[in-house]
CSV table of C-alpha atoms and ligand atoms in Angstrom, one decimal:
chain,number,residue,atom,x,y,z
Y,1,UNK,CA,80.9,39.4,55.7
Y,2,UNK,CA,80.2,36.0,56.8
Y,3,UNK,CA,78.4,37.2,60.4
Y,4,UNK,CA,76.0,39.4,57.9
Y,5,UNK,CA,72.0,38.5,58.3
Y,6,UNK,CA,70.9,36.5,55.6
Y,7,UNK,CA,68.8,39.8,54.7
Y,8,UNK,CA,68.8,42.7,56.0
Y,9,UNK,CA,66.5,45.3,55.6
Y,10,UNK,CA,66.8,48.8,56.6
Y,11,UNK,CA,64.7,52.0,55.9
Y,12,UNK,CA,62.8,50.7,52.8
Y,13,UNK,CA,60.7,52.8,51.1
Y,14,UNK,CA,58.4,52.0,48.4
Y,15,UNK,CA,56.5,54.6,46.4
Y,16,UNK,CA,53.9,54.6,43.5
Y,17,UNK,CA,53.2,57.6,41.3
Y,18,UNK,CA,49.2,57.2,40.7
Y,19,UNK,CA,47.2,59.6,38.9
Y,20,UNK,CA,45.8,60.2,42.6
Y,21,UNK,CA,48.9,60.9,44.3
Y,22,UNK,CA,51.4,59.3,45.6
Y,23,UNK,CA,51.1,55.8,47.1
Y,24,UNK,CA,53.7,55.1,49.8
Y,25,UNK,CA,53.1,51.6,50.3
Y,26,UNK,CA,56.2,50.9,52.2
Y,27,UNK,CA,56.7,53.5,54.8
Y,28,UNK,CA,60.7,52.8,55.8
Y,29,UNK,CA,60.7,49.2,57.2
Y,30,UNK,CA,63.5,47.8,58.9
Y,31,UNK,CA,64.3,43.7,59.7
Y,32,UNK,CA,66.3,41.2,59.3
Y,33,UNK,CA,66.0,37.6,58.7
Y,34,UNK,CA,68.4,35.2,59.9
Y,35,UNK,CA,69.9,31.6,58.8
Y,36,UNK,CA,67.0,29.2,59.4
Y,37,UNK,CA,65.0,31.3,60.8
Y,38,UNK,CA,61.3,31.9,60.1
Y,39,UNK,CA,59.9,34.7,60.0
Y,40,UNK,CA,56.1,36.0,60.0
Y,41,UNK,CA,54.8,39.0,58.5
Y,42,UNK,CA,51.7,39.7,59.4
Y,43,UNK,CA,49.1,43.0,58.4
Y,44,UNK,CA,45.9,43.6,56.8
Y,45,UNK,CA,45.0,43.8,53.1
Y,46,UNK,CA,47.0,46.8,51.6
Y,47,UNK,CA,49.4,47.0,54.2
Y,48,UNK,CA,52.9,46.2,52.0
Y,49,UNK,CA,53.5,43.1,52.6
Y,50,UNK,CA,53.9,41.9,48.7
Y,51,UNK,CA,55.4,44.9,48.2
Y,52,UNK,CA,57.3,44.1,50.9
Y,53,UNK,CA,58.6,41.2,49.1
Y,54,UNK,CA,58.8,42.2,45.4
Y,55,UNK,CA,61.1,45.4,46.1
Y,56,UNK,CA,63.5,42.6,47.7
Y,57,UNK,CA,63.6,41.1,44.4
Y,58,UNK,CA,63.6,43.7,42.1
Y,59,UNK,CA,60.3,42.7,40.5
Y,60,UNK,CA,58.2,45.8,41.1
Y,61,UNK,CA,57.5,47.7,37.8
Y,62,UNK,CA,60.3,50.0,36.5
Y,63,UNK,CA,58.8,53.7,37.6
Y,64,UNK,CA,58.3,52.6,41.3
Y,65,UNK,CA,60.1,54.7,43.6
Y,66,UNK,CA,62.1,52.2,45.9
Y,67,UNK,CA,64.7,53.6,48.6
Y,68,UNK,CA,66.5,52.5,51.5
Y,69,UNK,CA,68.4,49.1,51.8
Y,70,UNK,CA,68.5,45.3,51.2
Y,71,UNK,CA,71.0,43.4,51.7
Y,72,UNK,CA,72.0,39.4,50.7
Y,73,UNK,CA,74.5,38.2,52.6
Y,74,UNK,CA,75.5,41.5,53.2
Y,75,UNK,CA,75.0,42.6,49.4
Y,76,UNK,CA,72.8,45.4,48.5
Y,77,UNK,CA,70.2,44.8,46.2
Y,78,UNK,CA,68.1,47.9,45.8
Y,79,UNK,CA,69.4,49.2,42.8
Y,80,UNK,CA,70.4,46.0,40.5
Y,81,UNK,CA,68.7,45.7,37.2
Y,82,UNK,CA,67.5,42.0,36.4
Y,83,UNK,CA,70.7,40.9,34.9
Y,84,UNK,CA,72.3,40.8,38.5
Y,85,UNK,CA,69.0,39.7,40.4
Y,86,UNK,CA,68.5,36.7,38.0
Y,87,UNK,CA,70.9,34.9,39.6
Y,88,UNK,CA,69.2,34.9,42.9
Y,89,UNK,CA,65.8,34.8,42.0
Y,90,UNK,CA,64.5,31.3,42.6
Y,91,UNK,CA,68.3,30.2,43.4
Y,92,UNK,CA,69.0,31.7,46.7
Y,93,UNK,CA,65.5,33.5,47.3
Y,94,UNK,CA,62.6,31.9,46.1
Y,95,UNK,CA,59.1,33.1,45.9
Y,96,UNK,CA,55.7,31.4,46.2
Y,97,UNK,CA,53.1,34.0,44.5
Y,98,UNK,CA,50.2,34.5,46.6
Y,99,UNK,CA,48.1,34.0,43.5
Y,100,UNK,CA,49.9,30.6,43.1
Y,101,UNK,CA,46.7,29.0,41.9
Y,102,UNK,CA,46.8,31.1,38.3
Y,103,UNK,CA,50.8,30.4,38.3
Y,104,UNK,CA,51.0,27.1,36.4
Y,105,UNK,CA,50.7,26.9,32.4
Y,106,UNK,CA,48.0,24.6,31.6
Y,107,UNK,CA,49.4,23.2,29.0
Y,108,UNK,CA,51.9,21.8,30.4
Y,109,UNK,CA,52.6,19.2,32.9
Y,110,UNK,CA,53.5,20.0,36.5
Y,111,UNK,CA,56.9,17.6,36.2
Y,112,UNK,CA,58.2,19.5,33.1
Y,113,UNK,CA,57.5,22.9,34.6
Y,114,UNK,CA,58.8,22.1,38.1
Y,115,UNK,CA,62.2,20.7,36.2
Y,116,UNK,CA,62.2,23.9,33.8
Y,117,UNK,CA,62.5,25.5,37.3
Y,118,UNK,CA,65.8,23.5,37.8
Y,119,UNK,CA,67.0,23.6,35.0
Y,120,UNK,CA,66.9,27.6,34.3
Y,121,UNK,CA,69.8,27.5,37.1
Y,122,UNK,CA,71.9,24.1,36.7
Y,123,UNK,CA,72.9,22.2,34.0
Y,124,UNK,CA,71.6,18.5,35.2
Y,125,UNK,CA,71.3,15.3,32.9
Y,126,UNK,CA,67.3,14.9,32.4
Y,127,UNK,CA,67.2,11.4,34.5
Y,128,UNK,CA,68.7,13.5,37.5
Y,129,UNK,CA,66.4,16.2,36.8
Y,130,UNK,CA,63.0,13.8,36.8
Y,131,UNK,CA,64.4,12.2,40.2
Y,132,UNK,CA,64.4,15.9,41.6
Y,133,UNK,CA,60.9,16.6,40.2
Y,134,UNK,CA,59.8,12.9,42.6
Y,135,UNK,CA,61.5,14.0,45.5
Y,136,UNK,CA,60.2,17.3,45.5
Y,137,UNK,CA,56.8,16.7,45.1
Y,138,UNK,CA,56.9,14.0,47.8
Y,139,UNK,CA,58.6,16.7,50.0
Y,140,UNK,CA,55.8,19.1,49.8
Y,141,UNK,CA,53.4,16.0,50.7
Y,142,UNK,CA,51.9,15.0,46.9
Y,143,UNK,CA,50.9,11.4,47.1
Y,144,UNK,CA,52.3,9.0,44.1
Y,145,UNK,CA,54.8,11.8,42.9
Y,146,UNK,CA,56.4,10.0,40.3
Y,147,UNK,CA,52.6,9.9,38.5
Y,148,UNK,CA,51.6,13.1,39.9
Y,149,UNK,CA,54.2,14.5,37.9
Y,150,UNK,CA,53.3,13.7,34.4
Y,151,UNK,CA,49.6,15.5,35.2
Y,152,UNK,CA,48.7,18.7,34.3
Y,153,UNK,CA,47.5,21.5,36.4
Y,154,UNK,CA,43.7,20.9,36.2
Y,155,UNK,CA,44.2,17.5,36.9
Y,156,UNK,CA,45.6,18.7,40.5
Y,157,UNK,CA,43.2,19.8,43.2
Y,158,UNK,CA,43.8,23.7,44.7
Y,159,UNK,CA,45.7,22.4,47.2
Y,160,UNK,CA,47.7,19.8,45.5
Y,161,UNK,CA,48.7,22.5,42.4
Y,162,UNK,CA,49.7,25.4,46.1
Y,163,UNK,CA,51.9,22.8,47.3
Y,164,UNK,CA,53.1,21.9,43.8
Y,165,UNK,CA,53.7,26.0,43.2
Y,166,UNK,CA,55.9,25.5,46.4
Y,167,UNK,CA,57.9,22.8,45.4
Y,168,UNK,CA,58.6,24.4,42.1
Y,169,UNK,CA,60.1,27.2,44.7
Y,170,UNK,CA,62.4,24.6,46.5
Y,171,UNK,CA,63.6,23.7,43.4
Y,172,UNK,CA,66.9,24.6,43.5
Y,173,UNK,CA,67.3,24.4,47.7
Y,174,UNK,CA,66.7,28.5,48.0
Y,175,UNK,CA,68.2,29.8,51.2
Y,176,UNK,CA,64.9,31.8,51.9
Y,177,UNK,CA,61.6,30.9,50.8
Y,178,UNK,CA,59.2,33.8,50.6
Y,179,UNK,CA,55.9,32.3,51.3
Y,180,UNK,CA,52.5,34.6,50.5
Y,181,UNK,CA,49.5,34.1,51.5
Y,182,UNK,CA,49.9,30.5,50.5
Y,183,UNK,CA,47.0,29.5,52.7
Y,184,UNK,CA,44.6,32.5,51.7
Y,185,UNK,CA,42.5,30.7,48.6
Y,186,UNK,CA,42.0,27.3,50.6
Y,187,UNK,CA,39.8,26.5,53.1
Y,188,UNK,CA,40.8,25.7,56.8
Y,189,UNK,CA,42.1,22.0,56.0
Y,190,UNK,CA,44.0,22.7,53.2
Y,191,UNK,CA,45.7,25.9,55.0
Y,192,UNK,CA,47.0,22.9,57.5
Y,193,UNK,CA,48.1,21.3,55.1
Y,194,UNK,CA,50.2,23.5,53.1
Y,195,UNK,CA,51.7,24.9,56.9
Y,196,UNK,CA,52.9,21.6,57.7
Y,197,UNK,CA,54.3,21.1,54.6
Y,198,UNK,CA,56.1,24.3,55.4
Y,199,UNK,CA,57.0,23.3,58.9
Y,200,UNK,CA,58.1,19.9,57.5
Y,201,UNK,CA,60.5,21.8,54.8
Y,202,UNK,CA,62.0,23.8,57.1
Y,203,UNK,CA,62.7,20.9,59.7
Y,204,UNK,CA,64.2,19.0,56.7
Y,205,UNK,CA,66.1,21.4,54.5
Y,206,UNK,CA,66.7,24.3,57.6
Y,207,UNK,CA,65.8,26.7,55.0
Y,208,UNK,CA,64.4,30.4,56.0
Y,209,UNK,CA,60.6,31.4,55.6
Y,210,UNK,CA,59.2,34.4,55.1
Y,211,UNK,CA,55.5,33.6,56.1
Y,212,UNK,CA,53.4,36.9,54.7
Y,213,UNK,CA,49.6,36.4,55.8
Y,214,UNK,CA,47.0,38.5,56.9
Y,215,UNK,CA,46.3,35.9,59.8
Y,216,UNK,CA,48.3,35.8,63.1
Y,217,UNK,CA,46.6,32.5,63.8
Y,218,UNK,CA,48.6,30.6,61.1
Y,219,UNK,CA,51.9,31.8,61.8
Y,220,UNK,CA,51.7,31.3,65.3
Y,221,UNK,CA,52.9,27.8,65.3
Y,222,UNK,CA,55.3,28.1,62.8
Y,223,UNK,CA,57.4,31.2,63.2
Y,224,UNK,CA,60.3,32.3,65.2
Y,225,UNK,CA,60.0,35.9,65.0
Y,226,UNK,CA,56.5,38.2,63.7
Y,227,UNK,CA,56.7,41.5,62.0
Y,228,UNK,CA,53.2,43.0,62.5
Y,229,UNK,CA,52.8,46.0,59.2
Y,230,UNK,CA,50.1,48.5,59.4
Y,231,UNK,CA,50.0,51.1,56.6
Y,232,UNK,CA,53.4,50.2,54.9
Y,233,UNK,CA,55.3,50.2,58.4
Y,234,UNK,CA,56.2,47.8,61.1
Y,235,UNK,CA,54.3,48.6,64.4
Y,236,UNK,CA,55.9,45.4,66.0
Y,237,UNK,CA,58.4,42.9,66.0
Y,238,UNK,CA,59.8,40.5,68.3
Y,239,UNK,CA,59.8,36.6,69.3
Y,240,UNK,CA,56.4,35.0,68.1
Y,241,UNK,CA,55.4,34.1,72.4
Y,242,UNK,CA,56.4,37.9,73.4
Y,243,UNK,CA,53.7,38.7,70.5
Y,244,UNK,CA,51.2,36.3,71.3
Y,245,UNK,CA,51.6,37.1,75.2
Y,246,UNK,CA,53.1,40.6,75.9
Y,247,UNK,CA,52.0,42.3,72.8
Y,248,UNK,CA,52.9,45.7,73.2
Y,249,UNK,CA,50.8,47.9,70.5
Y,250,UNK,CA,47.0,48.1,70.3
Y,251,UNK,CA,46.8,46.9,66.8
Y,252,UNK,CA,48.3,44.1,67.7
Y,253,UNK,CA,46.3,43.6,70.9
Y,254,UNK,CA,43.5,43.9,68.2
Y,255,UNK,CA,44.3,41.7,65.9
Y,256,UNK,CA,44.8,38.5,68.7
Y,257,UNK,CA,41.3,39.8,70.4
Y,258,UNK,CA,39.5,39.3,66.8
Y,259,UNK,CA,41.6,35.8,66.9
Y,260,UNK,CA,38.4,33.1,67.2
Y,261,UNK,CA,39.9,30.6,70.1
Y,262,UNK,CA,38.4,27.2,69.1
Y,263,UNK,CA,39.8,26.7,73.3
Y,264,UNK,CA,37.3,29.0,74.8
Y,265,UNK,CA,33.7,29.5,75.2
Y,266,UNK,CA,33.5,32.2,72.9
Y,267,UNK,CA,30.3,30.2,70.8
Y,268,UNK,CA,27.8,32.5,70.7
Y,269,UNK,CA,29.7,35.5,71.5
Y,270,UNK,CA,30.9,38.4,69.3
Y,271,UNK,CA,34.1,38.4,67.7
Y,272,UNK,CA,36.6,41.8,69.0
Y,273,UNK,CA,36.6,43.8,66.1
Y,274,UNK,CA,39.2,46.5,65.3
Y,275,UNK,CA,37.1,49.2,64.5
Y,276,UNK,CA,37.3,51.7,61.2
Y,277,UNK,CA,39.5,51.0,57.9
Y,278,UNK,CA,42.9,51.1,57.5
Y,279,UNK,CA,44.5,54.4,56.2
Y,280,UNK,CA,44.7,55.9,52.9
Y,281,UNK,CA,48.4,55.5,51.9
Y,282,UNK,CA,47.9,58.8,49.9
Y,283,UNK,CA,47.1,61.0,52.8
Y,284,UNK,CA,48.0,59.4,55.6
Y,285,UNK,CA,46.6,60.0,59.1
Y,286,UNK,CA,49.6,62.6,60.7
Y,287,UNK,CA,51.6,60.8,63.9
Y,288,UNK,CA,51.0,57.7,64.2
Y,289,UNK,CA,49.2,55.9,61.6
Y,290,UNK,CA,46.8,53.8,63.8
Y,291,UNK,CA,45.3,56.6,66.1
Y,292,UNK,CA,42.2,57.1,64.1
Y,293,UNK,CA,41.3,53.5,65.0
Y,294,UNK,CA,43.0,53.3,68.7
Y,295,UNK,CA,41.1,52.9,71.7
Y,296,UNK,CA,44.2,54.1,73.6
Y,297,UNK,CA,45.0,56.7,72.0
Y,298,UNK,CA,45.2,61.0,73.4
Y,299,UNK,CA,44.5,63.1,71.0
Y,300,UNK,CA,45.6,65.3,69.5
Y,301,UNK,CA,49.3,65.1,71.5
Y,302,UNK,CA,51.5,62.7,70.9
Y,303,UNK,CA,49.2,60.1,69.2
Y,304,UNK,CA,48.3,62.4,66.2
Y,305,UNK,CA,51.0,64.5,66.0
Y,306,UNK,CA,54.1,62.7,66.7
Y,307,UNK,CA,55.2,59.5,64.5
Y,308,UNK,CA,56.2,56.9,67.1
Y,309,UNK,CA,59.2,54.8,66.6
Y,310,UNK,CA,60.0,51.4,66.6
Y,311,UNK,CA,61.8,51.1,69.9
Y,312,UNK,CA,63.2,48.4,72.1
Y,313,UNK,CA,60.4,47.3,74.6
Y,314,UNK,CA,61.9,44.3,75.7
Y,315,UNK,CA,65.3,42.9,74.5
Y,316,UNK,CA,64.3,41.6,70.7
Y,317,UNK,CA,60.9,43.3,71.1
Y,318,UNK,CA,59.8,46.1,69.6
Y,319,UNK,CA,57.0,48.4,69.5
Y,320,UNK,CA,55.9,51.6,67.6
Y,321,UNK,CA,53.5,53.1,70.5
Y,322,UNK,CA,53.9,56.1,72.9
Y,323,UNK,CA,52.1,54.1,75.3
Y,324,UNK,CA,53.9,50.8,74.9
Y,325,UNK,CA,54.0,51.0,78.6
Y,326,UNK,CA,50.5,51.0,79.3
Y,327,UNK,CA,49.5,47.9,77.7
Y,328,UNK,CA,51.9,46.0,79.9
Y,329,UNK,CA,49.2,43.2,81.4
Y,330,UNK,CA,46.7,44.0,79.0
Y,331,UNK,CA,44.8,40.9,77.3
Y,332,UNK,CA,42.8,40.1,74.4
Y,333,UNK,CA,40.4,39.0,76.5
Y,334,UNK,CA,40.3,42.0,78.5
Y,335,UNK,CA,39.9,44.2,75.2
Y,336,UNK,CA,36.9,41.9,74.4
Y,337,UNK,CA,35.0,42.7,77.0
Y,338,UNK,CA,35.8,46.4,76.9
Y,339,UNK,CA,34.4,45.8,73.8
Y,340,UNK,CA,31.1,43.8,74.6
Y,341,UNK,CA,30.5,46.2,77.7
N,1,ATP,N1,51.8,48.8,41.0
N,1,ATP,C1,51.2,49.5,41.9
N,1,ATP,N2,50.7,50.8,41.7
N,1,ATP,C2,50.1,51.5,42.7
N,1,ATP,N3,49.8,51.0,43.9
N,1,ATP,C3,50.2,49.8,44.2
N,1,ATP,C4,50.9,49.0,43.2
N,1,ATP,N4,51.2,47.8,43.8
N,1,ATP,C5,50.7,47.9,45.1
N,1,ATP,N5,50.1,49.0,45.3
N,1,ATP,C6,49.5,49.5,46.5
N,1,ATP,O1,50.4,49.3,47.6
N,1,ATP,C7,49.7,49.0,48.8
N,1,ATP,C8,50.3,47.7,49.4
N,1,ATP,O2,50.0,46.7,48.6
N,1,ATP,P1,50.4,45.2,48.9
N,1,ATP,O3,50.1,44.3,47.7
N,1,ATP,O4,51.8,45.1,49.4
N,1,ATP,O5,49.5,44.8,50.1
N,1,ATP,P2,49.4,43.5,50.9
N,1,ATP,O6,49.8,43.8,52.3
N,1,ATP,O7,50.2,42.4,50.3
N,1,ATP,O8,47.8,43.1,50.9
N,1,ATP,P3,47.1,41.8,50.7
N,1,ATP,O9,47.0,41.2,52.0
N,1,ATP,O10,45.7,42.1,50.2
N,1,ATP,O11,47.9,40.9,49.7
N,1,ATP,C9,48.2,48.8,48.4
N,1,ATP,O12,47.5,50.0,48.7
N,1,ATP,C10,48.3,48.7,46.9
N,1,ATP,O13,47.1,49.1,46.3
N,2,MG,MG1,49.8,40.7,49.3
């Protein structure tokens, strides 16, 4: 049991009955994340990634439809009611809600809610419990903590109350932190900030991350691995430099062309943009869900026809593409130009 992943996931399924249909949000997803290891999931709006997350946790409402497996530490979850999952919720997996900014009570002070946090899972004397309220918030980067503490949540600036919402989460020293879209709501120097502090916590307390964004700019720096979703499934997964560098499906390719590169003399040119919207999730496009917005795709065989799999394209890299192979020395820049031409 002890060589298990820290999570694994395998062939999750998430489904919501609507009074339109039926929403299949998570389309069987597949990943693990390992001890200290961060991990970015990255997709556009809709795609699953809090679903993603929530089904983990057993905190999506009761009629959902979830299938497939999650295991902690080699321990299935799918399935426990909230008795069991208690436990682990906040204590071994912890979860910082992408709308973080509406999570804190305003009537009470940041201090007493981040030690409420603490003390829903330990029994600690309250002098301990106020030291651990300080050295959290000077973890996540809050300048004079030990005042900072006794404020309330309007007295804290956006950014302050996001890192605040993330040191409530490391309250009790969570083996993975779930992260998303912590950077979403702020503007482009408060997003650094709140990465470092993630970069800083994981550097300090070796903790895992699950980074969920919508931006493969931001996790760039800080993950290990990258799961790129599209419509509820993972299209590719592999080291974050094989991603950035070899990526290996187009709506990947896509995404790091519509990347802005503050590097390059791109002022005064158009951004790539991937054309078209992503995919109902009620009736979804048949083969593979990207092909209605692929520039590489043939149609109608395989591309609409035939669901591609997530297969081995380097060892640790995966892509979901029947022409994985053709995009081998294929760059951004490249499909830029394609673009402006
Ligand atoms: N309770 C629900 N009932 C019906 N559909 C739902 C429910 N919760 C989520 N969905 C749908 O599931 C899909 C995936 O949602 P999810 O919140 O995981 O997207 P996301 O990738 O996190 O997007 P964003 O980047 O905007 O946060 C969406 O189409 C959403 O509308
Ligand atoms: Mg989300």
């Amino acid at each position: 049991m002890s060589d298990a992943p820290l999570l694994e996931v395998d062939d999750l399924r998430v489904e919501f009955t609507t009074d339109d249909g039926i929403v299949t949000a998570v389309d069987g997803i597949s990943f693990t994340v390992e001890d200290h290891e961060v991990l970015g999931v990255v997709g556009e709006s809709g795609s699953g990634k809090t679903v993603t997350a929530l089904a983990i946790l057993g905190l999506l409402p009761k009629k959902t439809t979830v299938t497939g497996s999650a295991k902690w530490r080699g321990r299935e979850l799918i399935g426990l009611g909230d008795k069991e999952l208690q436990p682990l919720r906040g204590e071994e997996i912890a979860i910082v809600f992408q709308d973080a900014l509406a999570s804190f009570n305003p009537v009470f002070t940041i201090g007493s809610q981040i030690g409420e946090a603490i003390e829903v899972h330990h029994e600690i004397a309250s002098k301990d419990r106020d030291e651990r309220v300080v050295e959290l918030l000077d973890l996540v980067g809050i300048p004079n903590p030990r005042q900072r503490a006794d404020q309330y949540p309007h007295e804290f600036s956006g950014g302050m109350r996001q890192r605040a919402m993330i040191a409530m989460a490391l309250a009790n020293d969570p083996a993975l932190l779930i992260a998303d879209e912590p950077t979403t709501a702020l503007d482009v120097t408060l997003q650094a900030q709140v990465l470092e502090v993630l970069e800083r916590i994981q550097a300090r307390t070796r903790s895992s991350i699950m980074l969920i964004t919508h931006d493969l700019g931001v996790v760039a720096g800080i993950a290990d691995r990258i799961a790129v979703m599209y419509a509820g499934r993972h299209i590719e997964t592999g080291p974050v430099d094989q991603i950035f560098y070899e990526p290996r499906h187009p709506y990947t390719l896509g995404l790091l062309a519509s990347l802005p590169r503050l590097d390059r003399k791109t002022h005064g040119q158009k951004l790539y943009r991937i054309t078209g919207q992503p995919p109902s999730l009620i009736e979804r496009p048949p083969g593979c869900t990207f092909h209605p917005r692929c520039e590489f795709a043939r149609l109608p065989e395989p591309c609409a026809t035939v669901v591609p799999a997530l297969e081995e394209v380097d060892p640790s890299h995966r892509a979901a593409c029947h022409f994985s192979e053709g995009l081998v020395g294929l760059t951004p820049e490249r499909l830029r130009e394609g673009q402006r031409a």
